[in-house]
Short mmCIF file of C-alpha atoms in Angstrom, two decimals:
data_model
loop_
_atom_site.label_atom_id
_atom_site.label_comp_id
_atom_site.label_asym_id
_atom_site.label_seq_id
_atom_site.Cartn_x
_atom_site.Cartn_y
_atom_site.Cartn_z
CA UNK A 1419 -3.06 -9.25 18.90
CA UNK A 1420 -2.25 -11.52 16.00
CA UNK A 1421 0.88 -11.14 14.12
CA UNK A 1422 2.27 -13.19 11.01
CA UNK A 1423 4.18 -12.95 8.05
CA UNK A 1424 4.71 -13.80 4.68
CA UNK A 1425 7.60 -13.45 2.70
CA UNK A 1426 8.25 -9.82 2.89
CA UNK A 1427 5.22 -8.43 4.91
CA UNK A 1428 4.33 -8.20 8.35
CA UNK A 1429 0.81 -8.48 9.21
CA UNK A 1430 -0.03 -7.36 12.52
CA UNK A 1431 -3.87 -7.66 13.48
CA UNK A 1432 -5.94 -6.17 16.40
CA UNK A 1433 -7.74 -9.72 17.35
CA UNK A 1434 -10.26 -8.99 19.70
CA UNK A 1435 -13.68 -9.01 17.31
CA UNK A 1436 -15.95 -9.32 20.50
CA UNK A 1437 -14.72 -6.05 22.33
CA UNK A 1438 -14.60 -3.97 18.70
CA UNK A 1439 -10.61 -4.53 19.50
CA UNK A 1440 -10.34 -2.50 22.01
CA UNK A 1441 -6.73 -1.67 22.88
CA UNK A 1442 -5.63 -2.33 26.50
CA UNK A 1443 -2.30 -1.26 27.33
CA UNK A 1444 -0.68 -4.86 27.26
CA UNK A 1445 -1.58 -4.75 23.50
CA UNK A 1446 -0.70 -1.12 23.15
CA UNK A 1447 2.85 -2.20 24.92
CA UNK A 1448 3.24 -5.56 22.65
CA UNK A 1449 2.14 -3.78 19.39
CA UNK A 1450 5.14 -1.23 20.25
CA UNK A 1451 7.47 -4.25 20.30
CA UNK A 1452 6.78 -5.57 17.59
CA UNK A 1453 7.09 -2.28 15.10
CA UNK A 1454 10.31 -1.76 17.19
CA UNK A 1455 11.60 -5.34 15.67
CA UNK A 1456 10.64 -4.99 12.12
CA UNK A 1457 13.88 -4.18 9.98
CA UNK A 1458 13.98 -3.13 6.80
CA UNK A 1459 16.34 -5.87 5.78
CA UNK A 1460 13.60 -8.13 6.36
CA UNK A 1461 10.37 -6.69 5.89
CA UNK A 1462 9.25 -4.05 2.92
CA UNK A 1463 5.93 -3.00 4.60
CA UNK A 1464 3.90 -3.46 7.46
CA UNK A 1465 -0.20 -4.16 7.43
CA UNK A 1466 -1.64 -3.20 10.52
CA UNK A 1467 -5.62 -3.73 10.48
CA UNK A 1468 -8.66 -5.39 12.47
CA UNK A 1469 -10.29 -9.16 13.01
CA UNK A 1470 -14.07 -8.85 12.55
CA UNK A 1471 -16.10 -5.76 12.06
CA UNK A 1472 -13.81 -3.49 13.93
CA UNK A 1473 -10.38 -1.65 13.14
CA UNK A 1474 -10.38 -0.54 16.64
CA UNK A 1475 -12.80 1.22 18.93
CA UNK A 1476 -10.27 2.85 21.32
CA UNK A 1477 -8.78 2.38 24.39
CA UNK A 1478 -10.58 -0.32 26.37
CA UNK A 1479 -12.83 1.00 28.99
CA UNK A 1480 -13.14 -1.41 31.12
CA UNK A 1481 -9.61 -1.21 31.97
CA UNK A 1482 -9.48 3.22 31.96
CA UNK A 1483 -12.44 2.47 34.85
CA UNK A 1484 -9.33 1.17 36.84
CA UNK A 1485 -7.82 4.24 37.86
CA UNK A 1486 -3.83 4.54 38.89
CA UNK A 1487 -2.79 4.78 42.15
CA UNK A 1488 -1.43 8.63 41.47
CA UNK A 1489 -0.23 11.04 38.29
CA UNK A 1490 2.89 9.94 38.03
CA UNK A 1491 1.73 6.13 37.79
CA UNK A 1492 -1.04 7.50 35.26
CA UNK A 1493 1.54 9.19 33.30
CA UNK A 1494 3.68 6.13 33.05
CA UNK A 1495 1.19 3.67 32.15
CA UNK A 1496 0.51 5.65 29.00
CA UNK A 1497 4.25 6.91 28.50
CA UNK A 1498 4.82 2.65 28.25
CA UNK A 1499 1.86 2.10 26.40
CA UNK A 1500 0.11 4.10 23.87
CA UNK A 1501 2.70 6.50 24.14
CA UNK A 1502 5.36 4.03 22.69
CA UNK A 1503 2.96 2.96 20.03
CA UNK A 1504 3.06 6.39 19.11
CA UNK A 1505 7.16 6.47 18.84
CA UNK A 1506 7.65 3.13 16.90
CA UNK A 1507 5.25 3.95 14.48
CA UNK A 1508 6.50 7.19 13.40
CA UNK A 1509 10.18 5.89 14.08
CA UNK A 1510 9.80 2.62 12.14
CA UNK A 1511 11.83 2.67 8.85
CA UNK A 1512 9.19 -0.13 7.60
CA UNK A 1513 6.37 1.69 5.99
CA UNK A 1514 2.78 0.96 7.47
CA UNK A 1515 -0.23 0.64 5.96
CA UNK A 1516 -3.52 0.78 7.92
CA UNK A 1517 -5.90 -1.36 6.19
CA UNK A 1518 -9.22 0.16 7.70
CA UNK A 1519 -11.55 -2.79 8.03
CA UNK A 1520 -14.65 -1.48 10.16
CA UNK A 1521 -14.88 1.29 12.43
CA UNK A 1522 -11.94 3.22 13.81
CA UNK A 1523 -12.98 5.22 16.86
CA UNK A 1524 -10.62 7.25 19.87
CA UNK A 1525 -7.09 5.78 19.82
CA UNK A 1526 -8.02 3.36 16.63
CA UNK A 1527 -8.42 6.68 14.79
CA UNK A 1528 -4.97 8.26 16.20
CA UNK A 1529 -3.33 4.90 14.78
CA UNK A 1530 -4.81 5.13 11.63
CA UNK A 1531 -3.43 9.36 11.26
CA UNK A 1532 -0.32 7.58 12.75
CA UNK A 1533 0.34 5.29 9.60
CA UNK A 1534 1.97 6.12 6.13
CA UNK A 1535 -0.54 5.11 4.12
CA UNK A 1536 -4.22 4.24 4.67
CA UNK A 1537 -7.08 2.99 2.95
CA UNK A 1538 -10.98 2.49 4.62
CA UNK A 1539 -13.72 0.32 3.79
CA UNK A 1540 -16.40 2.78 2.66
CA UNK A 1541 -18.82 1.51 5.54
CA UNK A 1542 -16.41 2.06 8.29
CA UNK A 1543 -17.05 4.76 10.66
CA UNK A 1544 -14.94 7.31 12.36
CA UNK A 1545 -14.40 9.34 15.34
CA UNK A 1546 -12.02 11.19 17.59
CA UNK A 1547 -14.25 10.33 20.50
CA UNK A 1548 -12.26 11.02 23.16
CA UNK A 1549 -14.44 14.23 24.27
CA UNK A 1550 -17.24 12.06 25.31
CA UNK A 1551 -15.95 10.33 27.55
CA UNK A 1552 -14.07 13.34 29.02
CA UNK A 1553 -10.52 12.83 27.91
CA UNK A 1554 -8.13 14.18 25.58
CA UNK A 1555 -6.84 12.78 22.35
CA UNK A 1556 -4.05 10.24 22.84
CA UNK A 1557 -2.15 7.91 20.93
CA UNK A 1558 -1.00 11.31 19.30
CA UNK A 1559 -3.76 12.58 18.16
CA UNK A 1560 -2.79 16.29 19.53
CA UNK A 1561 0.03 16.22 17.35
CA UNK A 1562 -0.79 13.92 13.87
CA UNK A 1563 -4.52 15.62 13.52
CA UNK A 1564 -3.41 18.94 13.05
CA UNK A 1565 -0.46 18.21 10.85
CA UNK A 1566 -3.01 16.22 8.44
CA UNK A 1567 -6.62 17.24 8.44
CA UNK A 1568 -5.89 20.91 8.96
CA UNK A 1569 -5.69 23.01 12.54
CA UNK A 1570 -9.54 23.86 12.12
CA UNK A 1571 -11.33 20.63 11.20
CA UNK A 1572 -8.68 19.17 13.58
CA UNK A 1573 -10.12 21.20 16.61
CA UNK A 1574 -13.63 20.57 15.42
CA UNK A 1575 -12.93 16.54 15.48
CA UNK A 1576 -12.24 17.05 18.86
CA UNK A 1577 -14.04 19.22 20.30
CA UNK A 1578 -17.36 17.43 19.14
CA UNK A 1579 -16.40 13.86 19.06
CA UNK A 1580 -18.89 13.76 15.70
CA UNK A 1581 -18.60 10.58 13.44
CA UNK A 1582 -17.83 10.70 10.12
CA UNK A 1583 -17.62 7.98 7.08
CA UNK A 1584 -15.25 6.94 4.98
CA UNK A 1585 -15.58 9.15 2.23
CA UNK A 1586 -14.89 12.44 4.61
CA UNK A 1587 -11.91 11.03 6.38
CA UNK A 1588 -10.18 11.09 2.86
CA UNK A 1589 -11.49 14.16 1.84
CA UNK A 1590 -10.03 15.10 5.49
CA UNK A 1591 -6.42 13.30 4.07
CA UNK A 1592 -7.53 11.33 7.35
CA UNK A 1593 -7.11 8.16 4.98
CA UNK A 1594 -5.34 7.88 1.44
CA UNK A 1595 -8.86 6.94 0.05
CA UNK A 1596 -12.49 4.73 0.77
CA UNK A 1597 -12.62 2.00 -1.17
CA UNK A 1598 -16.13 -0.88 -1.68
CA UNK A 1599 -15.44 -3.38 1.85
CA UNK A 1600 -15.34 -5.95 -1.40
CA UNK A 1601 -11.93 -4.49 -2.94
CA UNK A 1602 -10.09 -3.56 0.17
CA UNK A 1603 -8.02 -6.59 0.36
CA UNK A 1604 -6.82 -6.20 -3.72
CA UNK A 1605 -6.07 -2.31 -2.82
CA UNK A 1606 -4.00 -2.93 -0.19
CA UNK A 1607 -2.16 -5.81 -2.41
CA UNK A 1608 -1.87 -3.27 -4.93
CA UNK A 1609 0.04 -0.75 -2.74
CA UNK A 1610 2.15 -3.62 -1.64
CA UNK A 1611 3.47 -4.27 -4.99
CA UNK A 1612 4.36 -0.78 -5.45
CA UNK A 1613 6.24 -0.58 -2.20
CA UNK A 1614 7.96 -4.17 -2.91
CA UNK A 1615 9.53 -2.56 -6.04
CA UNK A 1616 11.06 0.22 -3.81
CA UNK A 1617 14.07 0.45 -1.62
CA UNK A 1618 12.72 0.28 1.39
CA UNK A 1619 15.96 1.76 3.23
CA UNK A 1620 15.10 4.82 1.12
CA UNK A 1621 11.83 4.95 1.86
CA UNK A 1622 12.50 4.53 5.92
CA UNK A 1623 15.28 7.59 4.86
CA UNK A 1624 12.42 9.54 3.73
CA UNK A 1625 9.84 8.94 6.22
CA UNK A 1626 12.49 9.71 9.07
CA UNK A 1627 12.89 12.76 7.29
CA UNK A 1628 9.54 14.16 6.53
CA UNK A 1629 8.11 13.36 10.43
CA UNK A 1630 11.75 15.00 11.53
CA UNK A 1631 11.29 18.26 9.82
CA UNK A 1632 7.93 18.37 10.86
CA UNK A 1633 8.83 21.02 13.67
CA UNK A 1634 12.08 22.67 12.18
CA UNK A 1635 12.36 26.00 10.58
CA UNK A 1636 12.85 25.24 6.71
CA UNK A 1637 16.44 26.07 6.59
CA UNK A 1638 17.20 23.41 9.58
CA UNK A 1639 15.11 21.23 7.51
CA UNK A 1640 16.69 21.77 3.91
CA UNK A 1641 20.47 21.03 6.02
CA UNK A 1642 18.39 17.62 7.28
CA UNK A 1643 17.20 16.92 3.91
CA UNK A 1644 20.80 17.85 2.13
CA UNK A 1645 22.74 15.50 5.24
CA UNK A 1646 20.10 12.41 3.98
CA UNK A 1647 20.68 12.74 0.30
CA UNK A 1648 24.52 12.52 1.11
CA UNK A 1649 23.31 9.08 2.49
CA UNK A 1650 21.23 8.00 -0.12
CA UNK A 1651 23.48 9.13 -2.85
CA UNK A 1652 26.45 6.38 -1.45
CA UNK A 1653 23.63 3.51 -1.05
CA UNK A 1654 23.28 0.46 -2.71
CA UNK A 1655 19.61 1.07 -4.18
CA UNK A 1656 20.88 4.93 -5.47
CA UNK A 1657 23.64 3.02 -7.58
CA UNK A 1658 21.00 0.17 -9.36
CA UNK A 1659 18.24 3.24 -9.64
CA UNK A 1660 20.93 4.64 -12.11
CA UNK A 1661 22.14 2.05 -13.30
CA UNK A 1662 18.70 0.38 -14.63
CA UNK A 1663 17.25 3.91 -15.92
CA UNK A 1664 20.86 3.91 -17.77
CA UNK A 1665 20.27 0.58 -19.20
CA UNK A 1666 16.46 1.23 -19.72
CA UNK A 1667 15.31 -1.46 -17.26
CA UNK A 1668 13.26 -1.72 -13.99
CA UNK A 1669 15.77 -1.03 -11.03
CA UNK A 1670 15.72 -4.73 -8.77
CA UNK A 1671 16.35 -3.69 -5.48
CA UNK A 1672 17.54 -6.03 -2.42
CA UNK A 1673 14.75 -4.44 -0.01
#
């Protein structure tokens, strides 16, 4: 896995072109780390995408063909793995952006549902493949497809392990949209100025709220909500948001 930066982004890249970038759980396990380091102080998004043709085909097989030594080892080894890829990525107060380069099949997909935002390259292809090879969706897939494509098409994803393009996974809300391979890089850039010009402590406030509430009954979820905007209202960014719309400017905000 390749990871770099520049100035305010963290780019974080799945570099294993040959094998489609299959994820083993050593990269599952170091791509957890590094989410769990990114602050908001220092970083106002994180790009997560593919080297070569590839977002990410999966889980590697090669390694699944290596089977624990019981259930409880089993269970750890994905607890550790794709499991905590799972909980730093909907815990990280960074906001992530999949930039879907190629395909994005089994546990590539569940990554991409897993991120805030998410754009495709119209060619790539998609699956929730797990069913084929006689497993169940990981990575969170059990929970994230349901909550965005719908409890239906969610089911019939997995049950049938059918592919799908581009264009369907954002009619699904899979993906924010499909853009031509050619403009991928400039619409990710794009979305990165917009979130540059945002607090990104608010937005981290926000996305720990919406993924919290998820599960709660709407009154637990308005209290939630109400607690936050206590929070926001005393921050930093709330006080220059007023202050520029008072003085008819654009806010400038520290992160």
């Amino acid at each position: 896995m390749h990871v770099d930066s520049d100035d305010d982004i963290l780019r974080i890249a799945f570099d294993r072109p040959a094998a489609l970038n299959a994820v083993t759980k050593e990269i599952a396990a170091t791509l957890a780390d590094t989410i769990e380091d990114a602050s908001p102080d220092e970083y106002d998004a994180i790009v997560l995408t593919g080297e070569g043709e590839a977002f990410s085909a999966g889980g590697d097989l090669e390694a699944l063909a290596e089977q624990p030594a019981s259930a409880r080892e089993a269970y750890t080894e994905v607890e550790e793995s794709f499991g905590r890829v799972v909980e730093a990525m909907l815990e990280c107060p960074v906001p992530i952006v999949a930039k879907v380069n190629g395909d994005a099949i089994g546990a590539g997909l569940s990554i991409v549902a897993l991120a805030d935002i998410a754009y495709a390259a119209a060619d790539a292809t998609f699956s929730c493949a797990f069913v084929r090879i006689g497993l169940v969706p990981d990575t969170g897939g059990t929970f994230m497809l349901p909550h965005i494509v719908g409890l239906r098409a969610a089911k019939k994803l997995a049950f049938t392990g059918e592919f799908f393009d581009a264009e369907r996974a954002a009619d699904l809300d899979l993906i924010n949209e499909s853009v031509p391979p050619e403009d991928l890089d400039d619409r990710i850039d794009e979305t990165l100025e917009q979130l540059r010009k945002r607090p990104t402590e608010i937005i981290g406030l926000m996305k720990g709220a919406m993924h919290e509430n998820m599960a709660r009954h709407w009154s637990e979820a308005l209290d939630h909500e109400n607690l936050l905007q206590v929070q926001a209202r005393t921050s930093d960014a709330h006080a220059e948001g007023v202050a520029a719309f008072l003085e008819d400017r654009e806010p400038e905000f520290d992160a």
